Amino acid sequence: MASRVALDKTRNIGIAAHIDAGKTTTTERILYYTGRVHRMGEVDDGDATMDWMPQEAERGITIMSAATTSEWRGCRINIIDTPGHVDFTVEVERSLRVLDGMVGLLCAVGGVQPQSETVWRQADNYNIPRIVFVNKMDRTGADFHDVLHQMRMRLNANALALQIPIGSEETFEGVIDLIEMEAIYWEDELGAESVRREIPDQMRERAELFREHLIVSLADVEPELEEKYYAGIEPTPDQMRAVLRRATLESGMVPVLCGSSLKNKGVQPLLDAVVDYLPSPLDVPPVEGIDTRSEAPVECPPSPDAPLAGLVFKVVTDPFVGQLSYVRLYSGTIVRGQQVLIADTKVKSRIAHILRMHADARETLEEAYAGDIVAIVGLGKATTGDTISQIDHPLVLERISFPEPVISMAIEPKTTADEGKLVESLQRLVIEDPTFAVRTDRETGQQIISGMGELHLEIIKDRLLREFKVEANVGKPQVSYKETISRESRARGRFIKQTGGSGQYGDVTLVLEPMPRGDGFVFEDRSKGGVVPREFIPAVEAGVREAMEAGPLAAYPVVDVRVALIDGKTHEVDSSEIAFKLAASTAFKDAFAAGEPLLLEPVMSVEVITPDEYMGDVVNDLSARRAEISGMRAGAGASQVIPALVPLATMFGYSTQLRSLTQGRATYTMEPHSYRPLSIERQREIIGAK
């Protein structure tokens, strides 16, 4: 059994960044220097420990967040390596939900890139303290000081350099530690041993300037340090670290370090910074849950002796043990064989195994405690966002919110024999991935799968073949449009069936009101005098929700509508739930048709980085795709950065076209931005094509 580690010696951190900033390479070095592995894997060679899926090794990208554990300076560091590609942003979202701290990686050449901004916003939402490692200081075009500037301007980060690089690009040798005022070099090929020396004469003035800025910044948050500074007394390194820790945890200050993970320079000081500045479970506010019996809020203190509260943040289908549920334990203790409650569904489950994960390898535990991140076998009915609690202390934690899919395609098995197997496999993937959805088209009877992008669905198809042994044909990608209304409307709906014996009677009047984009759906009961009995109100809402699944305009889901029940009639004998449900469905459809309905299309935030000489061709091509281009700026080297908002419908196959236009030298990123109304002409085209 693994030894128990004190809570103040535990760090739960995520490593997150833009694609290709070096997250997995950095994690490999961390595992090597902490003795977790005895050989460094390389992303380019396809043998990185954390990229264990075949699809990750082949593409050289992280697809699924992977968990591992290592030890450094007496601390247990639980690490989640997250994907950088926006199609797998769900992995970042659910990881950040359960982590206490974050290491953000920024490329010294690319600086603050689009996915860096997305991850930063996600971390802001959860108030996660973070440190930054500026990686790839050995690359041509590396500029540490420009990255600091970009952090302050584009991320609004209170960035504070703890190191400055010695040289850059091919002359990058090491870093200057501004707290100890020493130069650090890594002279052996594996970077296992560091050497500390005097700061080079030519860099001393710059180092002193940066150190003074560091001390002044810390003095702003610590009056005692400020007094010493004005009295001309130099703070000790330990005093500076203590103040910096408080500032990172409480004031949002962001310590910044630098190095080159690929060249094995700078990773050990990064580990020191994780221990010194990122929080333990004791340093973050206790999470709050809701007692399901009293509906009262309950605080979950990070103590192994408190009642159990754990959040299932990830579910994985394992070929050997079935369903693996990744759980962050916020309070309490779990023991193998213990019966727990999945509080959201009130299902009791027995914990068969507790596992500490190392990518796809595992270590069996007898018990786990508050502050741990473990995988559990035995929670077969649990889904992402569920809470496990004690049976006699049922409580639910806040669930994780996920973005809706934006792209769909039809899928069918290659043989009829595989039909049942395909349905079963897709359902298992839906349980794993909250941004993946499956539905049946009412008109065609086809299975429709939906996800966050073309790569997302390509990986799903690949997994069906490799993991589930199901061969499938897929159609062309289709945009997931939405329907809404543009003005208030009302309609009456009735369902009356009286043909001898007991009949059916339901009569309702609904008002529909447009809501701001992204606000979803709200149902209100504004009826008075009991014209619709209270027991039939849920049936009215159910009828509305069912009608919204396929809008009257083109059978796309309806969004951003407030529906109010304002009137109705009932029959003392014949009224029933089904009658009111059908009446509400009719009223909704009629009111929707009268509300000047319109189609909404997903618009993507796109950023293209292209060499100067191809900028005109790239801009012209984007304009032809109905792009709104704004604020072009110079990039690293002789390149231009072109940000744009582009309808998703025009972006299929863009990677091939961009390669063709720029001889493969341009890159781009794309992420969901918003839904916007289509023009009348485009709307007619789409409705006509249905």
XYZ file of C-alpha atoms in Angstrom, residues 246-600:
355
model
C 0.999 34.187 -0.318
C 0.810 36.544 -3.297
C 0.360 33.637 -5.716
C -2.364 32.009 -3.615
C -4.223 35.149 -2.543
C -3.445 37.997 -4.954
C -3.288 36.229 -8.299
C 0.404 36.958 -8.842
C 1.912 34.667 -11.492
C 5.550 33.570 -11.006
C 7.273 33.072 -14.373
C 10.202 30.729 -15.064
C 11.903 29.731 -18.296
C 13.899 26.945 -19.937
C 13.909 24.303 -22.634
C 12.288 20.987 -21.738
C 13.513 19.302 -24.920
C 17.111 20.298 -24.105
C 16.630 19.287 -20.434
C 17.144 22.780 -19.025
C 15.000 24.417 -16.352
C 12.631 21.643 -15.242
C 13.953 21.109 -11.695
C 13.450 24.796 -10.717
C 9.931 24.452 -12.140
C 9.337 21.524 -9.759
C 10.710 23.636 -6.894
C 8.236 26.381 -7.853
C 5.331 23.891 -7.835
C 6.224 22.934 -4.252
C 7.022 26.507 -3.141
C 4.177 28.492 -4.724
C 1.238 26.297 -5.767
C -1.425 25.393 -3.197
C -1.990 22.257 -1.192
C -5.630 21.195 -0.605
C -5.416 23.115 2.689
C -4.649 26.393 0.876
C -7.816 26.545 -1.228
C -11.320 27.326 0.080
C -13.324 24.192 1.018
C -15.789 23.177 -1.666
C -19.487 23.463 -0.928
C -22.080 20.809 -1.549
C -25.835 20.532 -1.081
C -27.289 18.084 1.442
C -29.852 16.173 -0.637
C -32.096 15.640 2.385
C -32.397 19.229 3.599
C -31.266 21.109 0.441
C -28.979 23.079 2.775
C -25.418 24.014 1.751
C -22.691 21.862 3.321
C -18.991 22.697 3.571
C -16.586 19.863 2.708
C -13.372 20.468 4.677
C -10.180 18.864 3.268
C -9.916 16.343 6.086
C -9.766 12.533 5.951
C -11.981 12.461 9.039
C -14.828 14.509 7.511
C -17.843 12.931 5.747
C -16.990 11.652 2.275
C -17.305 13.996 -0.721
C -15.722 13.139 -4.068
C -16.366 14.346 -7.616
C -16.277 11.994 -10.603
C -14.570 14.182 -13.199
C -13.763 11.598 -15.854
C -15.063 8.203 -16.914
C -13.035 5.793 -19.068
C -13.929 2.405 -20.529
C -11.166 -0.034 -19.665
C -10.887 -3.343 -21.578
C -9.782 -5.240 -18.452
C -11.838 -3.860 -15.558
C -14.793 -2.191 -17.286
C -15.563 1.383 -16.241
C -12.829 3.430 -14.540
C -14.122 6.496 -12.702
C -11.549 9.201 -11.955
C -12.421 10.866 -8.650
C -11.097 13.882 -6.779
C -11.626 13.323 -3.068
C -12.385 16.656 -1.397
C -13.092 15.260 2.057
C -13.301 11.966 3.887
C -11.698 8.572 3.277
C -12.621 5.656 1.010
C -11.647 2.032 1.599
C -11.663 -0.844 -0.865
C -14.894 -2.796 -0.439
C -16.750 0.184 1.037
C -20.285 0.946 -0.147
C -20.801 4.552 -1.260
C -23.697 6.574 -2.629
C -23.742 8.165 -6.082
C -25.713 11.049 -4.641
C -27.019 12.511 -7.928
C -28.912 9.311 -8.794
C -29.202 7.816 -5.264
C -27.535 4.612 -6.517
C -25.442 2.616 -4.036
C -22.166 1.159 -5.350
C -19.389 -0.909 -3.826
C -15.792 0.144 -4.459
C -14.075 -2.889 -6.000
C -10.628 -1.337 -6.518
C -8.877 1.974 -5.828
C -6.107 2.761 -8.287
C -3.418 5.417 -8.481
C -2.927 6.025 -12.192
C 0.297 6.540 -14.103
C -0.979 7.224 -17.640
C -2.406 3.785 -18.541
C -0.472 1.915 -15.810
C -1.862 1.592 -12.299
C -0.994 0.976 -8.670
C -3.550 -0.691 -6.385
C -4.420 1.078 -3.120
C -6.350 -0.157 -0.110
C -7.652 3.308 0.741
C -7.534 6.935 -0.381
C -7.977 10.194 1.477
C -9.100 13.803 1.091
C -6.797 15.544 -1.401
C -6.168 12.403 -3.476
C -6.962 11.934 -7.156
C -7.631 8.251 -7.850
C -9.424 5.953 -10.269
C -12.157 3.712 -8.873
C -13.513 0.438 -10.215
C -17.058 -0.311 -9.116
C -18.923 2.931 -9.849
C -20.527 1.437 -12.951
C -23.533 3.783 -12.862
C -21.513 6.980 -12.351
C -21.181 9.637 -15.053
C -18.973 12.714 -15.349
C -19.979 15.297 -12.744
C -21.542 12.845 -10.270
C -20.764 13.060 -6.542
C -19.891 10.101 -4.370
C -20.738 10.456 -0.697
C -21.463 8.411 2.398
C -24.842 6.715 2.425
C -25.721 8.434 5.723
C -24.379 11.847 4.561
C -25.777 12.289 1.022
C -24.580 15.457 -0.694
C -24.011 16.690 -4.234
C -21.232 18.977 -5.450
C -21.615 21.487 -8.256
C -21.580 19.715 -11.604
C -19.154 20.521 -14.425
C -20.545 22.515 -17.363
C -19.466 21.592 -20.895
C -19.838 23.281 -24.293
C -22.348 21.891 -26.778
C -21.165 20.010 -29.890
C -20.904 22.120 -33.060
C -20.387 19.529 -35.790
C -22.329 16.407 -36.756
C -22.148 13.530 -39.211
C -24.158 10.417 -39.986
C -22.677 7.050 -39.029
C -23.707 3.491 -39.864
C -22.129 0.050 -39.433
C -20.485 -1.535 -42.459
C -22.390 -4.762 -41.813
C -25.823 -5.351 -40.292
C -24.187 -7.761 -37.857
C -22.356 -4.807 -36.290
C -25.493 -2.696 -35.794
C -26.082 -3.561 -32.135
C -22.358 -3.405 -31.387
C -22.144 0.111 -32.899
C -25.017 1.421 -30.761
C -23.484 -0.072 -27.613
C -20.011 1.291 -28.408
C -21.326 4.797 -29.131
C -23.184 4.831 -25.821
C -19.991 3.899 -23.976
C -18.185 6.770 -25.711
C -21.006 9.176 -24.761
C -20.528 8.209 -21.096
C -16.788 8.948 -21.418
C -17.067 12.250 -23.285
C -19.712 14.861 -22.326
C -19.028 16.840 -25.547
C -19.845 13.830 -27.731
C -23.523 13.183 -28.489
C -25.496 10.561 -30.392
C -29.067 10.870 -31.666
C -31.331 9.295 -34.250
C -32.592 11.517 -37.076
C -36.391 11.309 -36.964
C -36.782 11.767 -40.716
C -34.077 9.409 -42.017
C -33.635 7.015 -39.096
C -29.848 7.537 -39.335
C -27.552 7.599 -36.325
C -26.047 11.110 -36.006
C -22.887 11.709 -33.977
C -21.900 15.195 -32.854
C -18.660 16.612 -31.456
C -16.380 19.628 -31.122
C -14.630 19.418 -34.493
C -13.503 17.266 -37.404
C -10.524 15.853 -35.476
C -12.768 14.983 -32.535
C -15.074 12.874 -34.723
C -12.132 11.385 -36.622
C -10.695 10.136 -33.310
C -14.115 8.716 -32.339
C -14.261 6.733 -35.590
C -10.682 5.523 -35.051
C -11.477 4.402 -31.494
C -14.564 2.515 -32.681
C -12.350 0.468 -34.976
C -9.378 -0.078 -32.626
C -10.966 -0.390 -29.201
C -14.460 -1.664 -29.981
C -13.690 -3.561 -33.212
C -16.585 -1.908 -35.070
C -16.142 -0.816 -38.681
C -18.354 2.129 -39.601
C -19.099 4.394 -42.554
C -19.459 8.096 -41.840
C -21.043 10.829 -43.917
C -19.754 14.306 -44.584
C -19.517 16.659 -41.593
C -22.672 18.705 -41.038
C -23.029 21.940 -39.097
C -25.148 21.808 -35.940
C -27.492 24.734 -36.552
C -29.949 25.985 -33.937
C -33.387 27.605 -34.200
C -34.793 30.555 -32.267
C -37.342 33.377 -32.581
C -36.796 37.083 -33.122
C -39.953 38.520 -31.531
C -42.522 37.735 -28.856
C -45.441 35.540 -29.900
C -48.279 33.553 -28.410
C -50.515 30.649 -29.374
C -53.188 28.400 -27.960
C -52.875 24.642 -28.204
C -55.638 22.130 -27.550
C -55.808 18.362 -27.479
C -59.389 17.101 -27.219
C -60.390 13.532 -27.825
C -63.874 12.437 -26.752
C -65.129 9.260 -28.415
C -67.142 7.486 -25.791
C -65.755 6.388 -22.454
C -62.954 8.409 -20.889
C -61.551 11.066 -23.228
C -58.548 13.386 -23.323
C -58.669 17.132 -22.726
C -55.848 19.660 -22.534
C -55.930 23.363 -23.379
C -53.003 25.795 -22.864
C -51.905 29.223 -24.061
C -48.181 29.928 -24.244
C -46.132 33.092 -24.726
C -42.673 32.794 -26.315
C -40.036 35.490 -25.806
C -36.553 35.666 -27.416
C -33.610 35.573 -25.003
C -29.976 36.749 -25.382
C -27.595 34.400 -27.219
C -26.339 31.586 -25.036
C -29.047 31.931 -22.346
C -30.676 28.622 -23.292
C -34.248 27.910 -22.198
C -36.463 29.103 -19.361
C -39.962 27.857 -18.556
C -42.306 29.928 -16.358
C -45.800 29.364 -15.035
C -47.608 32.728 -15.169
C -51.098 31.270 -15.109
C -53.462 32.445 -12.375
C -56.414 31.042 -10.519
C -55.460 27.433 -11.053
C -56.680 27.379 -14.664
C -54.105 24.635 -15.204
C -53.936 22.376 -12.140
C -50.514 22.211 -10.504
C -50.121 18.493 -11.243
C -50.245 19.189 -15.010
C -47.606 21.975 -15.069
C -44.651 19.519 -15.425
C -46.481 17.884 -18.355
C -46.777 21.288 -20.065
C -43.049 21.876 -19.660
C -42.289 18.348 -20.906
C -44.391 18.984 -24.038
C -42.494 22.220 -24.705
C -39.095 20.564 -24.212
C -40.025 17.719 -26.552
C -41.133 20.170 -29.251
C -37.848 22.087 -28.848
C -35.752 19.026 -29.720
C -36.631 19.468 -33.409
C -37.725 23.006 -34.255
C -40.545 23.676 -36.749
C -38.234 25.572 -39.126
C -35.763 22.854 -40.161
C -35.873 20.288 -37.321
C -32.829 21.744 -35.521
C -32.847 22.178 -31.702
C -34.484 25.359 -30.396
C -32.447 27.618 -28.086
C -32.568 31.002 -26.361
C -36.329 31.078 -25.772
C -38.365 31.875 -22.666
C -41.697 30.037 -22.607
C -44.470 31.164 -20.268
C -47.735 29.366 -19.572
C -50.324 32.158 -19.214
C -53.699 30.464 -19.563
C -55.471 27.150 -19.981
C -58.586 25.131 -19.443
C -59.227 21.812 -17.831
C -61.940 19.171 -17.832
C -62.849 17.667 -14.489
C -62.896 14.135 -15.900
C -60.969 13.982 -19.168
C -57.867 16.080 -18.441
C -54.615 14.121 -18.191
C -50.874 14.636 -18.280
C -50.592 13.302 -21.842
C -53.338 15.656 -23.048
C -51.603 18.717 -21.574
C -48.249 17.559 -22.920
C -49.633 17.270 -26.459
C -51.517 20.565 -26.151
C -48.326 22.333 -25.015
C -46.382 20.847 -27.916
C -48.977 22.161 -30.394
C -49.056 25.613 -28.765
C -45.272 25.850 -28.832
C -45.023 24.970 -32.522
C -47.720 27.479 -33.497
C -46.239 30.242 -31.353
C -42.754 29.524 -32.672
C -43.967 29.845 -36.277
C -45.511 33.225 -35.397
C -42.340 34.504 -33.717
C -40.393 35.198 -36.917
C -38.159 32.156 -36.503
C -34.587 32.168 -37.687
C -31.635 29.813 -37.946
C -28.438 30.331 -35.937
